[in-house]
CSV table of C-alpha atoms in Angstrom, one decimal:
chain,number,residue,atom,x,y,z
A,29,MET,CA,37.4,141.3,73.6
A,30,LEU,CA,35.7,144.4,74.6
A,31,LEU,CA,35.9,145.5,70.5
A,32,LEU,CA,34.3,142.6,69.6
A,33,ILE,CA,31.5,143.1,72.2
A,34,ILE,CA,31.1,146.6,71.2
A,35,SER,CA,31.1,145.5,67.4
A,36,PHE,CA,28.2,143.1,68.5
A,37,VAL,CA,26.2,145.4,70.0
A,38,PHE,CA,26.6,148.3,66.7
A,39,ILE,CA,25.6,145.1,64.5
A,40,LEU,CA,22.6,144.8,67.3
A,41,GLY,CA,21.7,148.3,67.0
A,42,LEU,CA,21.7,148.2,63.2
A,43,ILE,CA,19.2,145.2,63.2
A,44,ILE,CA,17.0,147.3,65.5
A,45,GLY,CA,17.1,150.2,63.5
A,46,SER,CA,16.3,148.5,60.7
A,47,PHE,CA,13.2,146.8,62.9
A,48,LEU,CA,12.5,150.3,63.6
A,49,ASN,CA,12.0,151.5,59.9
A,50,CYS,CA,9.8,148.7,59.3
A,51,LEU,CA,7.5,149.5,62.7
A,52,ILE,CA,7.5,153.3,61.7
A,53,TRP,CA,6.2,152.6,58.1
A,54,ARG,CA,3.6,150.0,59.0
A,55,LEU,CA,2.4,152.1,62.2
A,56,HIS,CA,1.5,154.6,59.8
A,57,THR,CA,0.0,152.8,56.8
A,58,GLY,CA,-1.6,150.4,59.3
A,59,GLU,CA,-0.2,147.1,57.8
A,60,SER,CA,0.7,143.9,60.0
A,61,MET,CA,4.2,143.4,61.1
A,62,MET,CA,3.5,139.8,60.6
A,63,GLY,CA,4.2,140.1,56.8
A,64,ARG,CA,7.5,140.3,54.7
A,65,SER,CA,9.3,143.4,53.9
A,66,HIS,CA,8.4,145.1,50.5
A,67,CYS,CA,9.2,148.0,48.7
A,68,PRO,CA,6.4,150.9,49.4
A,69,LYS,CA,6.4,151.9,45.5
A,70,CYS,CA,6.2,148.3,43.8
A,71,LYS,CA,5.3,146.3,46.6
A,72,LYS,CA,7.6,143.5,45.7
A,73,ASP,CA,8.9,141.5,48.5
A,74,ILE,CA,12.6,142.6,49.1
A,75,PRO,CA,14.5,139.3,49.5
A,76,TRP,CA,16.8,139.3,52.8
A,77,TYR,CA,20.2,139.9,50.9
A,78,ASP,CA,18.5,143.2,49.9
A,79,ASN,CA,17.5,143.9,53.6
A,80,VAL,CA,20.7,144.1,55.1
A,81,PRO,CA,21.3,147.2,57.4
A,82,VAL,CA,23.3,150.0,55.7
A,83,LEU,CA,24.9,147.7,53.4
A,84,SER,CA,22.5,147.2,51.3
A,85,TYR,CA,21.3,150.5,50.6
A,86,ILE,CA,25.1,151.1,49.7
A,87,LEU,CA,25.0,148.2,47.1
A,88,LEU,CA,21.5,149.3,45.5
A,89,LEU,CA,22.9,152.4,45.4
A,90,GLY,CA,19.8,153.5,47.1
A,91,LYS,CA,17.4,152.4,44.8
A,92,CYS,CA,14.7,149.4,44.8
A,93,ARG,CA,16.5,146.4,42.9
A,94,HIS,CA,12.9,146.1,40.9
A,95,CYS,CA,11.5,149.3,40.2
A,96,GLN,CA,14.6,151.2,40.4
A,97,LYS,CA,13.0,154.0,42.2
A,98,LYS,CA,14.9,155.5,45.1
A,99,ILE,CA,15.2,154.4,49.0
A,100,SER,CA,14.6,157.1,51.6
A,101,PHE,CA,17.8,157.9,53.1
A,102,GLN,CA,16.0,157.8,56.3
A,103,TYR,CA,16.5,153.9,56.3
A,104,PRO,CA,20.5,153.9,56.4
A,105,LEU,CA,20.5,157.1,58.8
A,106,VAL,CA,18.2,155.5,61.7
A,107,GLU,CA,20.1,152.1,61.2
A,108,PHE,CA,23.2,153.9,61.8
A,109,ILE,CA,22.2,156.0,64.3
A,110,THR,CA,20.5,153.5,66.4
A,111,GLY,CA,24.1,151.5,65.7
A,112,VAL,CA,25.6,154.2,67.3
A,113,LEU,CA,23.5,155.0,70.5
A,114,PHE,CA,23.3,151.2,71.3
A,115,VAL,CA,26.9,151.4,71.3
A,116,ILE,CA,27.1,154.7,73.4
A,117,ALA,CA,24.7,153.3,75.8
A,118,PHE,CA,26.4,150.4,76.2
A,119,ILE,CA,29.7,152.4,77.3
A,120,VAL,CA,28.1,155.0,78.9
A,121,GLU,CA,25.8,152.7,81.0
A,122,LEU,CA,28.0,150.4,82.3
A,123,LYS,CA,30.1,153.1,84.2
A,124,ILE,CA,27.1,153.5,86.3
A,125,PRO,CA,28.5,153.2,90.1
A,126,THR,CA,27.0,149.9,92.0
A,127,ALA,CA,28.7,150.5,95.3
A,128,LEU,CA,25.3,149.9,96.7
A,129,LEU,CA,24.5,146.6,94.9
A,130,ASP,CA,26.0,143.1,96.5
A,131,SER,CA,27.9,141.0,94.0
A,132,SER,CA,25.4,138.7,93.2
A,133,GLU,CA,23.2,142.0,91.7
A,134,ILE,CA,25.9,143.6,89.9
A,135,TYR,CA,25.6,141.6,86.8
A,136,LEU,CA,21.7,142.0,86.8
A,137,SER,CA,21.5,145.8,87.7
A,138,GLN,CA,24.1,146.5,84.9
A,139,PHE,CA,22.2,144.0,82.2
A,140,LEU,CA,19.0,146.2,82.9
A,141,ILE,CA,20.2,149.3,82.8
A,142,VAL,CA,21.7,148.7,79.6
A,143,VAL,CA,18.4,147.0,78.4
A,144,ARG,CA,16.4,149.9,79.8
A,145,ALA,CA,18.7,152.4,77.9
A,146,TRP,CA,18.4,150.4,74.3
A,147,PHE,CA,14.7,150.4,75.1
A,148,VAL,CA,14.5,153.9,75.7
A,149,ILE,CA,16.4,155.0,72.3
A,150,ALA,CA,14.1,152.7,70.3
A,151,VAL,CA,11.3,154.5,71.8
A,152,MET,CA,12.9,158.0,71.3
A,153,VAL,CA,13.7,157.1,67.5
A,154,ILE,CA,9.9,156.2,66.8
A,155,VAL,CA,8.5,159.3,68.3
A,156,PHE,CA,11.6,161.5,66.4
A,157,ILE,CA,10.9,160.2,62.8
A,158,TYR,CA,7.3,159.9,63.1
A,159,ASP,CA,6.5,163.3,64.6
A,160,LEU,CA,9.1,164.6,62.3
A,161,ARG,CA,7.6,163.3,59.3
A,162,TRP,CA,3.8,163.3,60.0
A,163,TYR,CA,3.2,165.7,63.2
A,164,LEU,CA,2.2,162.9,65.4
A,165,ILE,CA,2.9,161.0,68.7
A,166,LEU,CA,1.4,157.9,68.9
A,167,ASP,CA,-0.8,156.4,71.8
A,168,ARG,CA,0.1,152.8,70.6
A,169,VAL,CA,3.7,153.6,71.0
A,170,MET,CA,3.9,155.9,74.2
A,171,VAL,CA,1.4,153.6,76.5
A,172,PRO,CA,3.3,150.2,76.0
A,173,ALA,CA,6.5,152.1,76.6
A,174,MET,CA,5.3,153.6,79.6
A,175,ILE,CA,4.6,150.4,81.2
A,176,VAL,CA,7.7,148.9,80.4
A,177,ILE,CA,10.1,151.7,81.7
A,178,LEU,CA,7.9,151.6,84.9
A,179,PHE,CA,8.4,148.0,85.2
A,180,LEU,CA,12.4,148.2,84.4
A,181,ASN,CA,12.9,151.1,86.8
A,182,THR,CA,10.7,149.6,89.6
A,183,TRP,CA,12.9,146.3,89.4
A,184,LEU,CA,15.9,148.5,89.3
A,185,ALA,CA,14.8,150.8,92.3
A,186,PHE,CA,14.7,147.5,94.4
A,187,LEU,CA,18.0,146.4,93.4
A,188,GLY,CA,19.2,149.7,95.2
A,189,GLU,CA,19.4,150.5,98.7
A,190,ASN,CA,16.3,153.0,99.2
A,191,PRO,CA,14.1,152.0,96.5
A,192,TRP,CA,11.1,153.8,98.2
A,193,ASP,CA,13.2,157.3,97.4
A,194,SER,CA,13.9,156.3,93.6
A,195,LEU,CA,10.2,155.5,93.4
A,196,TRP,CA,8.8,158.8,95.0
A,197,LYS,CA,11.5,160.6,92.7
A,198,MET,CA,9.9,159.1,89.6
A,199,LEU,CA,6.7,159.5,90.6
A,200,PHE,CA,7.2,163.6,91.3
A,201,SER,CA,9.1,163.5,87.9
A,202,THR,CA,6.2,161.9,86.2
A,203,ILE,CA,3.7,164.1,87.3
A,204,ILE,CA,6.0,167.2,86.8
A,205,GLY,CA,6.9,165.9,83.0
A,206,GLY,CA,3.1,165.3,82.0
A,207,GLY,CA,1.6,168.0,84.2
A,208,PHE,CA,3.6,170.4,82.4
A,209,PHE,CA,2.2,169.7,79.0
A,210,LEU,CA,-1.4,169.1,80.5
A,211,MET,CA,-1.7,172.4,81.8
A,212,GLN,CA,-0.5,174.0,78.5
A,213,PHE,CA,-3.0,171.7,77.2
A,214,LEU,CA,-5.8,173.2,78.9
A,215,ILE,CA,-4.5,176.9,79.0
A,216,SER,CA,-4.4,176.3,75.3
A,217,ARG,CA,-7.5,174.5,74.9
A,218,GLY,CA,-5.4,172.2,72.6
A,219,LYS,CA,-3.8,175.1,70.3
A,220,TRP,CA,-0.2,174.6,71.5
A,221,ILE,CA,0.3,170.8,71.7
A,222,GLY,CA,-1.3,168.2,71.2
A,223,GLY,CA,-2.5,164.6,73.6
A,224,GLY,CA,0.6,163.0,72.3
A,225,ASP,CA,3.3,165.9,74.4
A,226,ILE,CA,1.2,165.0,77.1
A,227,ARG,CA,2.0,161.0,76.7
A,228,LEU,CA,5.6,161.6,76.0
A,229,GLY,CA,6.0,164.1,79.0
A,230,PHE,CA,4.7,161.6,81.3
A,231,LEU,CA,7.1,158.7,79.5
A,232,MET,CA,10.2,161.2,79.7
A,233,GLY,CA,9.3,161.6,83.7
A,234,ILE,CA,9.3,158.0,84.5
A,235,THR,CA,12.3,157.4,82.2
A,236,LEU,CA,14.6,160.5,83.8
A,237,SER,CA,13.3,160.7,87.1
A,238,TRP,CA,13.6,163.9,89.0
A,239,PRO,CA,15.5,166.3,88.7
A,240,MET,CA,16.8,165.0,85.4
A,241,ILE,CA,13.2,165.9,83.4
A,242,ILE,CA,13.7,169.7,84.2
A,243,GLU,CA,17.0,169.4,82.6
A,244,ALA,CA,15.5,167.8,79.7
A,245,LEU,CA,12.7,169.8,79.1
A,246,MET,CA,14.8,172.9,79.1
A,247,LEU,CA,17.2,171.5,76.9
A,248,ALA,CA,14.1,170.7,74.2
A,249,TYR,CA,12.8,174.1,74.7
A,250,ILE,CA,16.1,176.0,74.1
A,251,VAL,CA,17.3,173.9,71.0
A,252,GLY,CA,13.4,174.2,70.0
A,253,SER,CA,13.8,177.7,69.9
A,254,ILE,CA,16.8,178.5,68.4
A,255,VAL,CA,15.9,175.8,65.3
A,256,GLY,CA,12.6,177.4,65.0
A,257,ILE,CA,14.3,181.0,64.8
A,258,PHE,CA,16.5,179.3,62.4
A,259,MET,CA,14.0,178.0,60.0
A,260,ILE,CA,11.9,181.6,60.2
A,261,LEU,CA,15.2,183.1,59.2
A,262,LEU,CA,15.6,180.5,56.3
A,263,GLY,CA,12.1,181.4,55.6
A,264,LYS,CA,10.9,177.6,55.9
A,265,LYS,CA,8.6,178.5,58.6
A,266,LYS,CA,6.3,181.5,59.8
A,267,TRP,CA,5.6,183.1,62.9
A,268,GLY,CA,3.2,180.7,65.0
A,269,SER,CA,3.7,177.5,62.3
A,270,LYS,CA,3.6,174.2,64.2
A,271,LEU,CA,7.1,172.3,65.2
A,272,PRO,CA,7.1,168.9,65.4
A,273,PHE,CA,8.2,169.2,69.1
A,274,GLY,CA,8.4,165.6,69.6
A,275,VAL,CA,11.9,165.9,68.0
A,276,PHE,CA,13.4,168.2,70.4
A,277,LEU,CA,11.8,166.0,73.5
A,278,SER,CA,12.7,163.0,72.5
A,279,THR,CA,16.4,164.0,71.3
A,280,ALA,CA,16.4,165.7,74.7
A,281,THR,CA,15.8,162.4,76.7
A,282,ILE,CA,18.5,160.5,75.0
A,283,VAL,CA,21.2,163.1,75.7
A,284,VAL,CA,20.0,163.9,79.4
A,285,LEU,CA,19.9,160.2,80.0
A,286,PHE,CA,23.2,159.8,78.8
A,287,TRP,CA,24.7,162.9,80.3
A,288,GLY,CA,22.6,164.7,82.3
A,289,GLN,CA,24.9,164.4,85.3
A,290,ILE,CA,27.8,165.7,83.6
A,291,ILE,CA,25.3,169.0,82.2
A,292,PHE,CA,24.1,169.2,85.7
A,293,ASP,CA,27.5,169.9,87.1
A,294,TRP,CA,28.9,172.1,84.5
A,295,TYR,CA,25.9,174.5,84.9
A,296,SER,CA,26.2,173.8,88.6
A,297,ARG,CA,29.9,175.3,88.3
A,298,LEU,CA,28.9,178.0,86.3
A,299,LEU,CA,26.0,179.1,88.7
A,300,TYR,CA,28.5,178.8,91.8
């Protein structure tokens, strides 16, 4: 039974990943989400049997049926990774202790926790791909995401025993996350980071709460520095070149969301 549920979750993730691919492209082009999927090169409509996540890409050998132009490997990769992350969220988040909740609230709280994780994954996938390709973090994504996560976290807080403590931690984390990037923006007059990083910092704060926001920021900067140095050594970047930092921030958010406490405990043992 569990295997069947996990399979369903994986398929759901594949479908959401396919939707995210479409959303990312249409956010870039300004097209409406109401129109049918079409090949970005020949503009022919894509029939449903050529739009099955991952499988259609394999059967079509990575080419459009009509114009035979290559389909970006981003499409099956995003679909597959989203499916895997949905499964990880389902497995990891359902293990969150619910001892402080009465039996009538356990199902609701766990459901909300998983839904929140799935929503965060979807948003961070958009941030990752869009910033990687076009060096932009869109307010059209950040602002609605902040509202949704704030609503879900507030709901979850009031299902717990100490809602005001949870809310204060979330508020403090939000100030730290957004304020950290706002300070850099003001000091550098917008040369170091963009406004999108500030909004993403606020979103990370709302999502992760205190003290996990610090862990996510540290992880993003450490990994970003390593990748940056590695690309300089390979000749792909120069000192002072711009990096799509949203890539590292979004990745760190997902890692800390799932394994933040494990990483924190491991680091604490190293110190003490």
